[in-house]
């Protein structure tokens, strides 16, 4: 990309190079071709300029997954403004907080949405239908793309983390183009692909899968405005024949539990998983049922990319994969010293497109963004022969008998028991001491909790060292999860 080149212009041009008629977005029975996406985004840019939205100004997007999201996101970037996609399921107070934190004067949403409660005398609201604000259809003006400027935020996402208030993660405009040249290249995505992601556009993973990766190569994207359950995903796989599916471990687990042999033919060649460590057992069962690998990987909002991933034909169950070409990795102890090979350590990464600092949070920036371009990911990994196994978030690691226990490793073993539908492992305080506790959702009609606990204890003793075996088993009807499907282990610790 040339210096100063507008990244939204570049990504639209990349898609348009395959022909204006090629479908960019498919949703319901409708299709939005690349040519129409481009025209709408340019009109949206002019529409923002007419509302005196300045370069670098944050524009909140509270939009479900329909083409209106892409029109508003790319249109705002074409105008040089900074789109800020937000979770569509927040409260009015949350939107007011984020509006003030981002210093936004414009909220783009849909009619009747709670986010309209954040509109004030000084903050405008714009309502969209599936294709963007109805006004832009007849908007006569179109804006030439505003040059990119690294001194201004190009787009910004909010990272909620497990606790504390959300942090704005600003990215330069050009960071939008890096994932396609790195992770997308590893996946081998091309203009022939049709992608579908269960993760929503307002999350980094969803924005990558629904916009940054596919548009850069002229692929088509199937959008689903709600939160798809396993049945809806299978309907889309059967009805739209995507060639690449981006999901999360919880959803793959549900899909495995409801899988029917007739669905095998509809499973795409690329099945990717991120958001949480994929238990190796899910990879193995999926491969057996569908004949397809699940490519696990790990990314972050701060990286706006996946930086460790498995690749097609060379995946390993139980491993997040190898560093994506372009990224460097280091595993360090709490003092920052490199750990010995085969020892667990905190993962640091360095590579193109990482966030340079949080929005108005110098304290958090200092903790996370280190010298020489290295960034703390907050994840603990162990490396074996170049392959990285994810042991959990550093906050979730627990100590038992003076030794570190990876909740991910215990969950992986327990999930292999036939009476376990889902499980999560966290420390629980008993008589002033932390003990390993497994929270389990049993399969239906699995039997009484006491007998199950005894069976699980015996099962794990046969495959895990003593210090990793949970001292307690607690049955729960469901596990607490974030909107992205990540288990909230900190909530379990509070039970
Ligand atoms: O949610 C995640 O962990 C994630 C995965 C891939 C890319 C980006 C993100 C934030």
Short mmCIF file of C-alpha atoms and ligand atoms in Angstrom, two decimals:
data_model
loop_
_atom_site.label_atom_id
_atom_site.label_comp_id
_atom_site.label_asym_id
_atom_site.label_seq_id
_atom_site.Cartn_x
_atom_site.Cartn_y
_atom_site.Cartn_z
CA UNK A 1 0.00 0.00 0.00
CA UNK A 2 1.36 3.46 -0.91
CA UNK A 3 2.02 6.01 1.86
CA UNK A 4 -1.12 8.03 2.50
CA UNK A 5 -3.29 5.71 0.41
CA UNK A 6 -6.77 5.36 1.86
CA UNK A 7 -7.13 1.76 3.11
CA UNK A 8 -10.87 1.56 2.47
CA UNK A 9 -10.25 2.71 -1.11
CA UNK A 10 -7.50 0.09 -1.46
CA UNK A 11 -9.67 -2.75 -0.15
CA UNK A 12 -12.65 -1.74 -2.31
CA UNK A 13 -10.39 -1.51 -5.37
CA UNK A 14 -8.96 -4.97 -4.63
CA UNK A 15 -12.49 -6.42 -4.62
CA UNK A 16 -13.59 -4.37 -7.64
CA UNK A 17 -10.66 -5.68 -9.65
CA UNK A 18 -12.59 -8.97 -9.88
CA UNK A 19 -15.59 -7.21 -11.44
CA UNK A 20 -18.26 -4.81 -10.16
CA UNK A 21 -20.95 -7.49 -10.50
CA UNK A 22 -19.22 -9.98 -8.21
CA UNK A 23 -21.23 -10.45 -5.00
CA UNK A 24 -19.58 -8.84 -2.00
CA UNK A 25 -22.33 -9.60 0.51
CA UNK A 26 -25.13 -12.17 0.57
CA UNK A 27 -27.76 -11.97 3.29
CA UNK A 28 -31.28 -13.40 3.38
CA UNK A 29 -32.29 -13.55 -0.30
CA UNK A 30 -30.41 -10.39 -1.20
CA UNK A 31 -27.03 -9.72 -2.83
CA UNK A 32 -24.85 -6.60 -2.74
CA UNK A 33 -22.26 -6.63 -5.54
CA UNK A 34 -18.85 -4.98 -5.15
CA UNK A 35 -19.82 -2.10 -7.49
CA UNK A 36 -22.87 -1.24 -5.37
CA UNK A 37 -20.89 -1.57 -2.13
CA UNK A 38 -18.33 0.86 -3.51
CA UNK A 39 -20.96 3.38 -4.63
CA UNK A 40 -22.79 3.22 -1.31
CA UNK A 41 -19.60 3.58 0.73
CA UNK A 42 -18.58 6.65 -1.32
CA UNK A 43 -22.01 8.19 -0.82
CA UNK A 44 -21.85 7.46 2.89
CA UNK A 45 -18.46 9.22 3.00
CA UNK A 46 -19.95 12.30 1.34
CA UNK A 47 -22.92 12.11 3.70
CA UNK A 48 -20.52 12.24 6.70
CA UNK A 49 -18.61 15.14 5.17
CA UNK A 50 -21.93 16.99 4.71
CA UNK A 51 -22.48 16.48 8.46
CA UNK A 52 -19.09 18.10 9.13
CA UNK A 53 -17.48 14.91 10.47
CA UNK A 54 -13.76 15.67 10.44
CA UNK A 55 -10.81 13.35 9.64
CA UNK A 56 -9.92 11.21 12.64
CA UNK A 57 -13.31 11.83 14.29
CA UNK A 58 -14.78 8.75 15.91
CA UNK A 59 -18.10 7.56 14.51
CA UNK A 60 -19.89 4.92 16.59
CA UNK A 61 -21.37 2.05 14.58
CA UNK A 62 -24.01 0.02 16.40
CA UNK A 63 -25.13 -2.14 13.53
CA UNK A 64 -26.12 -5.79 13.09
CA UNK A 65 -24.34 -7.89 10.47
CA UNK A 66 -25.93 -6.62 7.26
CA UNK A 67 -24.20 -4.79 4.38
CA UNK A 68 -25.04 -1.49 6.14
CA UNK A 69 -22.15 -2.32 8.47
CA UNK A 70 -19.66 -2.52 5.60
CA UNK A 71 -21.13 0.58 3.91
CA UNK A 72 -20.79 2.63 7.11
CA UNK A 73 -17.40 1.21 8.13
CA UNK A 74 -15.76 1.67 4.72
CA UNK A 75 -17.61 4.94 4.06
CA UNK A 76 -16.35 6.43 7.34
CA UNK A 77 -12.80 5.35 6.49
CA UNK A 78 -13.09 6.79 2.96
CA UNK A 79 -14.00 10.11 4.59
CA UNK A 80 -10.90 9.82 6.80
CA UNK A 81 -13.10 9.43 9.89
CA UNK A 82 -12.55 6.67 12.46
CA UNK A 83 -15.36 4.07 12.58
CA UNK A 84 -15.82 2.48 16.02
CA UNK A 85 -17.93 -0.70 15.78
CA UNK A 86 -19.67 -1.46 19.08
CA UNK A 87 -21.39 -4.53 20.46
CA UNK A 88 -25.08 -4.28 19.53
CA UNK A 89 -26.27 -5.76 22.85
CA UNK A 90 -25.23 -3.10 25.35
CA UNK A 91 -27.28 -0.85 27.63
CA UNK A 92 -27.91 2.87 27.09
CA UNK A 93 -25.45 3.58 29.94
CA UNK A 94 -22.76 1.51 28.18
CA UNK A 95 -23.31 3.42 24.93
CA UNK A 96 -23.17 6.75 26.80
CA UNK A 97 -19.87 5.67 28.42
CA UNK A 98 -18.38 4.61 25.07
CA UNK A 99 -19.64 7.76 23.33
CA UNK A 100 -17.86 9.91 25.94
CA UNK A 101 -14.75 7.72 26.04
CA UNK A 102 -14.39 7.86 22.26
CA UNK A 103 -15.45 11.53 22.11
CA UNK A 104 -17.92 10.71 19.34
CA UNK A 105 -20.46 13.15 17.90
CA UNK A 106 -22.26 10.63 15.69
CA UNK A 107 -23.99 7.31 16.39
CA UNK A 108 -24.92 5.17 13.37
CA UNK A 109 -27.46 2.52 14.29
CA UNK A 110 -30.84 1.04 13.33
CA UNK A 111 -34.31 2.44 14.09
CA UNK A 112 -35.47 1.72 17.63
CA UNK A 113 -32.03 0.63 18.93
CA UNK A 114 -31.01 1.26 22.57
CA UNK A 115 -27.93 3.09 21.29
CA UNK A 116 -30.21 5.96 20.26
CA UNK A 117 -30.40 6.70 24.01
CA UNK A 118 -26.82 7.99 23.67
CA UNK A 119 -27.95 10.68 21.20
CA UNK A 120 -27.96 14.15 22.77
CA UNK A 121 -28.16 17.75 21.61
CA UNK A 122 -24.46 17.54 20.65
CA UNK A 123 -24.44 13.95 19.41
CA UNK A 124 -26.33 13.10 16.24
CA UNK A 125 -27.97 9.77 15.45
CA UNK A 126 -28.31 8.22 11.99
CA UNK A 127 -30.60 5.24 11.39
CA UNK A 128 -29.81 2.64 8.74
CA UNK A 129 -31.74 -0.09 7.02
CA UNK A 130 -29.96 -3.22 5.72
CA UNK A 131 -28.07 -1.21 3.10
CA UNK A 132 -27.17 1.93 5.01
CA UNK A 133 -29.06 5.15 5.74
CA UNK A 134 -31.99 5.42 3.28
CA UNK A 135 -30.95 9.04 2.53
CA UNK A 136 -27.70 8.00 0.83
CA UNK A 137 -29.56 6.16 -1.93
CA UNK A 138 -30.34 9.46 -3.63
CA UNK A 139 -27.38 11.37 -2.26
CA UNK A 140 -25.96 13.17 -5.27
CA UNK A 141 -22.44 13.76 -4.00
CA UNK A 142 -19.61 11.22 -3.86
CA UNK A 143 -16.38 11.82 -2.03
CA UNK A 144 -12.88 11.18 -3.30
CA UNK A 145 -11.05 9.12 -0.68
CA UNK A 146 -9.38 11.16 2.03
CA UNK A 147 -5.63 10.46 2.34
CA UNK A 148 -4.71 8.18 5.27
CA UNK A 149 -2.90 9.89 8.12
CA UNK A 150 -1.07 7.85 10.77
CA UNK A 151 -1.34 10.73 13.23
CA UNK A 152 -5.10 10.08 13.36
CA UNK A 153 -6.91 6.87 14.34
CA UNK A 154 -8.03 4.96 11.25
CA UNK A 155 -10.54 2.66 12.98
CA UNK A 156 -11.03 1.64 16.59
CA UNK A 157 -12.42 -1.41 18.37
CA UNK A 158 -13.20 -1.81 22.06
CA UNK A 159 -11.64 -4.66 23.97
CA UNK A 160 -13.68 -5.56 27.02
CA UNK A 161 -11.18 -7.92 28.67
CA UNK A 162 -12.53 -10.00 31.54
CA UNK A 163 -12.77 -7.20 34.09
CA UNK A 164 -12.61 -3.41 34.23
CA UNK A 165 -13.93 -0.88 31.81
CA UNK A 166 -13.51 -1.44 28.06
CA UNK A 167 -10.40 -0.07 26.41
CA UNK A 168 -10.37 1.62 23.00
CA UNK A 169 -7.91 -0.09 20.65
CA UNK A 170 -7.11 2.34 17.82
CA UNK A 171 -5.50 1.15 14.61
CA UNK A 172 -3.92 2.97 11.71
CA UNK A 173 -5.88 2.80 8.45
CA UNK A 174 -3.27 0.55 6.86
CA UNK A 175 -3.72 -2.07 9.61
CA UNK A 176 -6.92 -3.05 7.78
CA UNK A 177 -4.86 -4.46 4.89
CA UNK A 178 -2.28 -6.44 6.86
CA UNK A 179 -4.41 -9.47 7.88
CA UNK A 180 -5.09 -10.44 4.28
CA UNK A 181 -1.37 -10.37 3.44
CA UNK A 182 -0.45 -12.46 6.52
CA UNK A 183 -3.10 -14.71 8.07
CA UNK A 184 -5.36 -14.62 4.96
CA UNK A 185 -2.39 -15.63 2.82
CA UNK A 186 -1.73 -18.61 5.13
CA UNK A 187 -5.37 -19.67 4.73
CA UNK A 188 -5.06 -19.33 0.98
CA UNK A 189 -8.27 -17.30 0.64
CA UNK A 190 -9.02 -16.11 -2.89
CA UNK A 191 -11.75 -14.51 -4.98
CA UNK A 192 -13.31 -17.95 -5.44
CA UNK A 193 -14.14 -18.21 -1.73
CA UNK A 194 -17.44 -17.62 0.01
CA UNK A 195 -16.92 -17.01 3.71
CA UNK A 196 -19.23 -17.25 6.68
CA UNK A 197 -18.37 -16.23 10.24
CA UNK A 198 -20.40 -16.83 13.37
CA UNK A 199 -18.50 -13.98 15.02
CA UNK A 200 -20.15 -10.59 14.53
CA UNK A 201 -18.62 -7.70 12.58
CA UNK A 202 -18.25 -5.57 15.72
CA UNK A 203 -15.66 -8.02 17.17
CA UNK A 204 -12.13 -8.07 15.81
CA UNK A 205 -12.46 -11.73 14.76
CA UNK A 206 -15.74 -11.00 12.94
CA UNK A 207 -14.43 -7.81 11.31
CA UNK A 208 -11.45 -9.77 10.03
CA UNK A 209 -13.55 -12.68 8.74
CA UNK A 210 -16.46 -10.64 7.35
CA UNK A 211 -14.59 -7.70 5.86
CA UNK A 212 -10.79 -7.40 6.05
CA UNK A 213 -9.89 -10.87 4.73
CA UNK A 214 -12.58 -11.49 2.09
CA UNK A 215 -12.89 -8.01 0.53
CA UNK A 216 -9.12 -7.77 0.03
CA UNK A 217 -9.25 -10.82 -2.27
CA UNK A 218 -12.66 -10.27 -3.89
CA UNK A 219 -14.35 -13.13 -2.02
CA UNK A 220 -18.06 -13.13 -1.13
CA UNK A 221 -19.39 -12.96 2.42
CA UNK A 222 -22.58 -14.51 3.82
CA UNK A 223 -23.96 -12.31 6.59
CA UNK A 224 -26.36 -13.43 9.30
CA UNK A 225 -27.73 -10.55 11.39
CA UNK A 226 -28.41 -12.49 14.63
CA UNK A 227 -26.38 -14.86 16.79
CA UNK A 228 -26.38 -18.15 14.89
CA UNK A 229 -26.91 -21.39 16.79
CA UNK A 230 -25.72 -24.74 15.37
CA UNK A 231 -28.95 -25.28 13.39
CA UNK A 232 -28.68 -21.90 11.69
CA UNK A 233 -25.01 -22.49 10.88
CA UNK A 234 -25.85 -25.85 9.28
CA UNK A 235 -28.69 -24.19 7.29
CA UNK A 236 -26.25 -21.61 5.96
CA UNK A 237 -23.63 -24.26 5.15
CA UNK A 238 -26.24 -26.27 3.24
CA UNK A 239 -27.98 -23.28 1.59
CA UNK A 240 -25.05 -21.02 0.69
CA UNK A 241 -22.16 -23.48 0.37
CA UNK A 242 -19.48 -21.30 1.95
CA UNK A 243 -15.94 -22.49 1.35
CA UNK A 244 -14.60 -21.09 4.63
CA UNK A 245 -16.28 -21.05 8.04
CA UNK A 246 -14.98 -19.04 11.01
CA UNK A 247 -16.33 -20.22 14.38
CA UNK A 248 -15.44 -20.51 18.05
CA UNK A 249 -14.84 -23.69 20.12
CA UNK A 250 -18.21 -23.49 21.94
CA UNK A 251 -20.06 -23.44 18.63
CA UNK A 252 -18.01 -26.31 17.18
CA UNK A 253 -18.86 -28.29 20.34
CA UNK A 254 -22.60 -27.62 19.83
CA UNK A 255 -22.33 -28.48 16.13
CA UNK A 256 -20.65 -31.79 16.99
CA UNK A 257 -23.45 -32.60 19.44
CA UNK A 258 -26.16 -32.00 16.82
CA UNK A 259 -24.29 -33.33 13.79
CA UNK A 260 -26.12 -35.61 11.36
CA UNK A 261 -24.28 -37.64 8.68
CA UNK A 262 -26.18 -35.89 5.84
CA UNK A 263 -24.47 -32.64 6.79
CA UNK A 264 -20.98 -33.95 6.02
CA UNK A 265 -21.11 -32.92 2.35
CA UNK A 266 -21.82 -29.30 3.32
CA UNK A 267 -18.85 -28.77 5.62
CA UNK A 268 -16.47 -26.24 4.04
CA UNK A 269 -12.87 -27.00 3.16
CA UNK A 270 -11.67 -24.33 5.60
CA UNK A 271 -13.02 -24.55 9.15
CA UNK A 272 -11.24 -22.05 11.39
CA UNK A 273 -11.54 -21.58 15.14
CA UNK A 274 -10.35 -18.74 17.36
CA UNK A 275 -11.51 -16.79 20.40
CA UNK A 276 -10.41 -19.52 22.85
CA UNK A 277 -8.12 -22.54 22.83
CA UNK A 278 -9.73 -25.33 20.82
CA UNK A 279 -9.67 -28.55 22.88
CA UNK A 280 -7.83 -31.21 20.85
CA UNK A 281 -10.75 -33.61 21.35
CA UNK A 282 -13.08 -31.30 19.38
CA UNK A 283 -10.59 -31.22 16.50
CA UNK A 284 -10.39 -35.03 16.52
CA UNK A 285 -14.17 -35.62 16.62
CA UNK A 286 -14.83 -32.98 13.95
CA UNK A 287 -12.25 -34.58 11.67
CA UNK A 288 -13.85 -37.97 12.16
CA UNK A 289 -17.41 -36.68 11.55
CA UNK A 290 -16.72 -34.33 8.65
CA UNK A 291 -13.41 -35.35 7.14
CA UNK A 292 -12.24 -31.74 7.65
CA UNK A 293 -9.63 -30.34 10.04
CA UNK A 294 -10.47 -27.43 12.33
CA UNK A 295 -7.68 -24.90 11.97
CA UNK A 296 -7.15 -23.39 15.40
CA UNK A 297 -5.52 -20.00 15.85
CA UNK A 298 -5.14 -17.13 18.25
CA UNK A 299 -5.55 -13.44 17.58
CA UNK A 300 -6.42 -10.30 19.46
CA UNK A 301 -8.09 -6.95 19.06
CA UNK A 302 -4.72 -5.29 19.73
CA UNK A 303 -3.12 -7.25 16.87
CA UNK A 304 -6.20 -6.97 14.64
CA UNK A 305 -4.99 -10.24 13.24
CA UNK A 306 -4.40 -13.89 14.01
CA UNK A 307 -0.71 -14.26 14.87
CA UNK A 308 -0.41 -17.99 15.62
CA UNK A 309 -2.40 -20.45 13.52
CA UNK A 310 -2.60 -23.89 12.02
CA UNK A 311 -2.54 -24.17 8.28
CA UNK A 312 -4.42 -26.46 5.92
CA UNK A 313 -3.06 -29.98 5.67
CA UNK A 314 -0.55 -29.30 8.46
CA UNK A 315 -2.69 -28.86 11.57
CA UNK A 316 -2.08 -30.41 14.99
CA UNK A 317 -4.88 -31.09 17.46
CA UNK A 318 -4.32 -29.36 20.80
CA UNK A 319 -2.01 -26.69 19.33
CA UNK A 320 -2.86 -23.10 18.36
CA UNK A 321 -0.34 -23.62 15.56
CA UNK A 322 2.86 -21.89 14.51
CA UNK A 323 3.57 -18.15 14.26
CA UNK A 324 1.90 -16.67 11.18
CA UNK A 325 4.66 -15.52 8.75
CA UNK A 326 5.37 -11.85 9.52
CA UNK A 327 5.07 -12.32 13.30
CA UNK A 328 7.82 -12.96 15.83
CA UNK A 329 7.12 -14.55 19.20
CA UNK A 330 8.88 -14.80 22.58
CA UNK A 331 7.90 -16.71 25.71
CA UNK A 332 9.04 -14.94 28.88
CA UNK A 333 8.68 -15.38 32.64
CA UNK A 334 7.06 -12.77 34.87
CA UNK A 335 10.39 -10.93 35.09
CA UNK A 336 10.62 -10.70 31.31
CA UNK A 337 13.41 -13.28 30.86
CA UNK A 338 13.16 -15.84 28.07
CA UNK A 339 11.95 -19.23 29.42
CA UNK A 340 13.78 -22.50 28.75
CA UNK A 341 12.52 -24.54 25.76
CA UNK A 342 9.44 -26.61 26.65
CA UNK A 343 8.59 -24.36 29.62
CA UNK A 344 5.41 -22.30 29.85
CA UNK A 345 5.80 -18.55 29.43
CA UNK A 346 3.92 -15.34 28.75
CA UNK A 347 3.59 -14.78 25.03
CA UNK A 348 5.01 -11.59 23.52
CA UNK A 349 4.54 -10.85 19.85
CA UNK A 350 6.00 -8.41 17.35
CA UNK A 351 4.80 -7.81 13.84
CA UNK A 352 3.00 -5.50 11.46
CA UNK A 353 -0.24 -3.75 12.33
CA UNK A 354 -0.19 -4.02 16.12
CA UNK A 355 -2.01 -1.30 18.04
CA UNK A 356 0.56 1.30 19.17
CA UNK A 357 -1.29 2.31 22.34
CA UNK A 358 -4.75 2.23 23.94
CA UNK A 359 -7.11 5.17 23.54
CA UNK A 360 -6.48 7.59 26.43
CA UNK A 361 -5.09 4.79 28.68
CA UNK A 362 -1.34 5.45 29.16
CA UNK A 363 -1.26 3.08 32.17
CA UNK A 364 -2.58 0.11 30.18
CA UNK A 365 -0.43 1.09 27.19
CA UNK A 366 2.73 0.92 29.34
CA UNK A 367 1.72 -2.53 30.66
CA UNK A 368 1.03 -4.00 27.24
CA UNK A 369 3.07 -2.24 24.57
CA UNK A 370 6.73 -2.87 25.34
CA UNK A 371 10.05 -1.66 23.92
CA UNK A 372 11.16 -2.36 20.35
CA UNK A 373 7.63 -3.09 19.11
CA UNK A 374 6.95 -6.11 21.35
CA UNK A 375 3.46 -6.54 22.75
CA UNK A 376 2.27 -8.57 25.75
CA UNK A 377 -0.66 -10.75 24.70
CA UNK A 378 -1.79 -11.81 28.20
CA UNK A 379 -1.68 -15.48 27.17
CA UNK A 380 0.45 -18.33 28.49
CA UNK A 381 1.88 -20.78 25.97
CA UNK A 382 4.33 -23.63 25.77
CA UNK A 383 6.31 -24.29 22.60
CA UNK A 384 7.25 -27.74 21.33
CA UNK A 385 9.24 -28.03 18.08
CA UNK A 386 7.88 -24.71 16.82
CA UNK A 387 4.26 -25.56 17.70
CA UNK A 388 2.50 -23.42 20.30
CA UNK A 389 0.02 -24.88 22.81
CA UNK A 390 -2.25 -22.36 24.53
CA UNK A 391 -2.41 -22.95 28.28
CA UNK A 392 -4.82 -20.10 29.04
CA UNK A 393 -4.99 -16.40 29.81
CA UNK A 394 -2.32 -15.50 32.37
CA UNK A 395 -5.07 -14.32 34.78
CA UNK A 396 -6.72 -17.75 34.55
CA UNK A 397 -3.66 -19.91 35.32
CA UNK A 398 -3.85 -21.48 38.77
CA UNK A 399 -1.43 -22.99 41.24
CA UNK A 400 -1.99 -26.29 43.02
CA UNK A 401 0.54 -27.94 45.33
CA UNK A 402 2.96 -25.18 44.33
CA UNK A 403 2.77 -26.12 40.64
CA UNK A 404 1.15 -24.27 37.77
CA UNK A 405 -2.00 -25.82 36.32
CA UNK A 406 -3.34 -24.89 32.91
CA UNK A 407 -7.17 -24.79 33.03
CA UNK A 408 -7.14 -25.50 29.28
CA UNK A 409 -5.21 -28.78 29.75
CA UNK A 410 -7.60 -30.04 32.45
CA UNK A 411 -10.67 -29.04 30.41
CA UNK A 412 -9.26 -30.81 27.36
CA UNK A 413 -8.92 -34.05 29.35
CA UNK A 414 -12.32 -33.79 31.05
CA UNK A 415 -14.14 -33.03 27.80
CA UNK A 416 -13.18 -36.51 26.64
CA UNK A 417 -15.50 -38.04 29.26
CA UNK A 418 -18.81 -39.06 27.59
CA UNK A 419 -20.96 -37.46 30.32
CA UNK A 420 -19.39 -34.00 29.86
CA UNK A 421 -21.09 -31.56 27.48
CA UNK A 422 -19.02 -28.52 28.46
CA UNK A 423 -16.60 -27.70 31.26
CA UNK A 424 -14.36 -24.99 32.62
CA UNK A 425 -11.71 -25.12 35.29
CA UNK A 426 -10.92 -22.35 37.77
CA UNK A 427 -9.43 -21.92 41.24
CA UNK A 428 -11.84 -22.04 44.17
CA UNK A 429 -10.97 -20.87 47.66
CA UNK A 430 -11.52 -23.61 50.24
CA UNK A 431 -10.38 -23.01 53.86
CA UNK A 432 -8.16 -20.17 52.68
CA UNK A 433 -6.47 -22.28 50.00
CA UNK A 434 -6.92 -22.31 46.23
CA UNK A 435 -8.03 -25.69 44.93
CA UNK A 436 -8.62 -26.80 41.34
CA UNK A 437 -12.35 -26.87 40.67
CA UNK A 438 -14.09 -28.17 37.54
CA UNK A 439 -17.45 -26.63 36.61
CA UNK A 440 -19.26 -29.06 34.37
CA UNK A 441 -22.41 -29.01 32.29
CA UNK A 442 -23.25 -32.72 32.02
CA UNK A 443 -24.93 -34.23 28.97
CA UNK A 444 -28.72 -34.71 29.42
CA UNK A 445 -29.72 -37.54 31.81
CA UNK A 446 -26.12 -38.15 32.86
CA UNK A 447 -27.10 -39.16 36.40
CA UNK A 448 -26.70 -37.74 39.91
CA UNK A 449 -23.98 -35.16 40.57
CA UNK A 450 -22.25 -37.19 43.31
CA UNK A 451 -21.78 -40.26 41.12
CA UNK A 452 -20.65 -38.09 38.21
CA UNK A 453 -18.05 -36.35 40.37
CA UNK A 454 -16.63 -39.73 41.42
CA UNK A 455 -16.54 -40.97 37.82
CA UNK A 456 -14.82 -37.80 36.56
CA UNK A 457 -12.26 -37.95 39.38
CA UNK A 458 -11.34 -41.53 38.49
CA UNK A 459 -11.26 -40.74 34.77
CA UNK A 460 -8.88 -37.79 35.22
CA UNK A 461 -6.60 -39.64 37.65
CA UNK A 462 -5.88 -42.06 34.83
CA UNK A 463 -4.69 -39.36 32.45
CA UNK A 464 -3.45 -36.33 34.44
CA UNK A 465 -0.78 -35.83 37.10
CA UNK A 466 -2.22 -35.63 40.62
CA UNK A 467 -1.70 -31.85 41.06
CA UNK A 468 -3.82 -31.18 37.93
CA UNK A 469 -6.81 -33.29 39.05
CA UNK A 470 -9.68 -31.14 40.31
CA UNK A 471 -10.40 -31.46 44.02
CA UNK A 472 -13.99 -30.37 43.38
CA UNK A 473 -16.56 -30.95 40.64
CA UNK A 474 -19.56 -28.63 40.45
CA UNK A 475 -22.41 -29.26 38.00
CA UNK A 476 -23.81 -26.09 36.39
CA UNK A 477 -26.67 -25.80 33.87
CA UNK A 478 -24.50 -23.52 31.72
CA UNK A 479 -21.14 -21.80 31.83
CA UNK A 480 -20.89 -18.00 31.99
CA UNK A 481 -19.67 -16.75 28.60
CA UNK A 482 -18.92 -13.47 26.86
CA UNK A 483 -20.83 -12.46 23.75
CA UNK A 484 -17.94 -13.94 21.73
CA UNK A 485 -18.43 -17.34 23.38
CA UNK A 486 -15.38 -17.15 25.70
CA UNK A 487 -15.85 -18.77 29.10
CA UNK A 488 -15.69 -16.16 31.86
CA UNK A 489 -13.51 -18.05 34.35
CA UNK A 490 -13.31 -15.01 36.63
CA UNK A 491 -17.09 -15.36 37.15
CA UNK A 492 -16.63 -19.01 38.11
CA UNK A 493 -14.01 -17.98 40.68
CA UNK A 494 -16.68 -15.74 42.24
CA UNK A 495 -19.31 -18.50 42.56
O1 LIG B 1 -11.45 -13.07 19.96
C1 LIG B 1 -10.29 -13.37 19.68
O2 LIG B 1 -9.59 -13.97 20.47
C2 LIG B 1 -9.74 -13.02 18.32
C3 LIG B 1 -9.48 -14.03 17.49
C4 LIG B 1 -9.02 -13.74 16.23
C5 LIG B 1 -8.80 -12.46 15.85
C6 LIG B 1 -9.06 -11.45 16.71
C7 LIG B 1 -9.54 -11.73 17.96
C8 LIG B 1 -9.85 -10.61 18.91
#
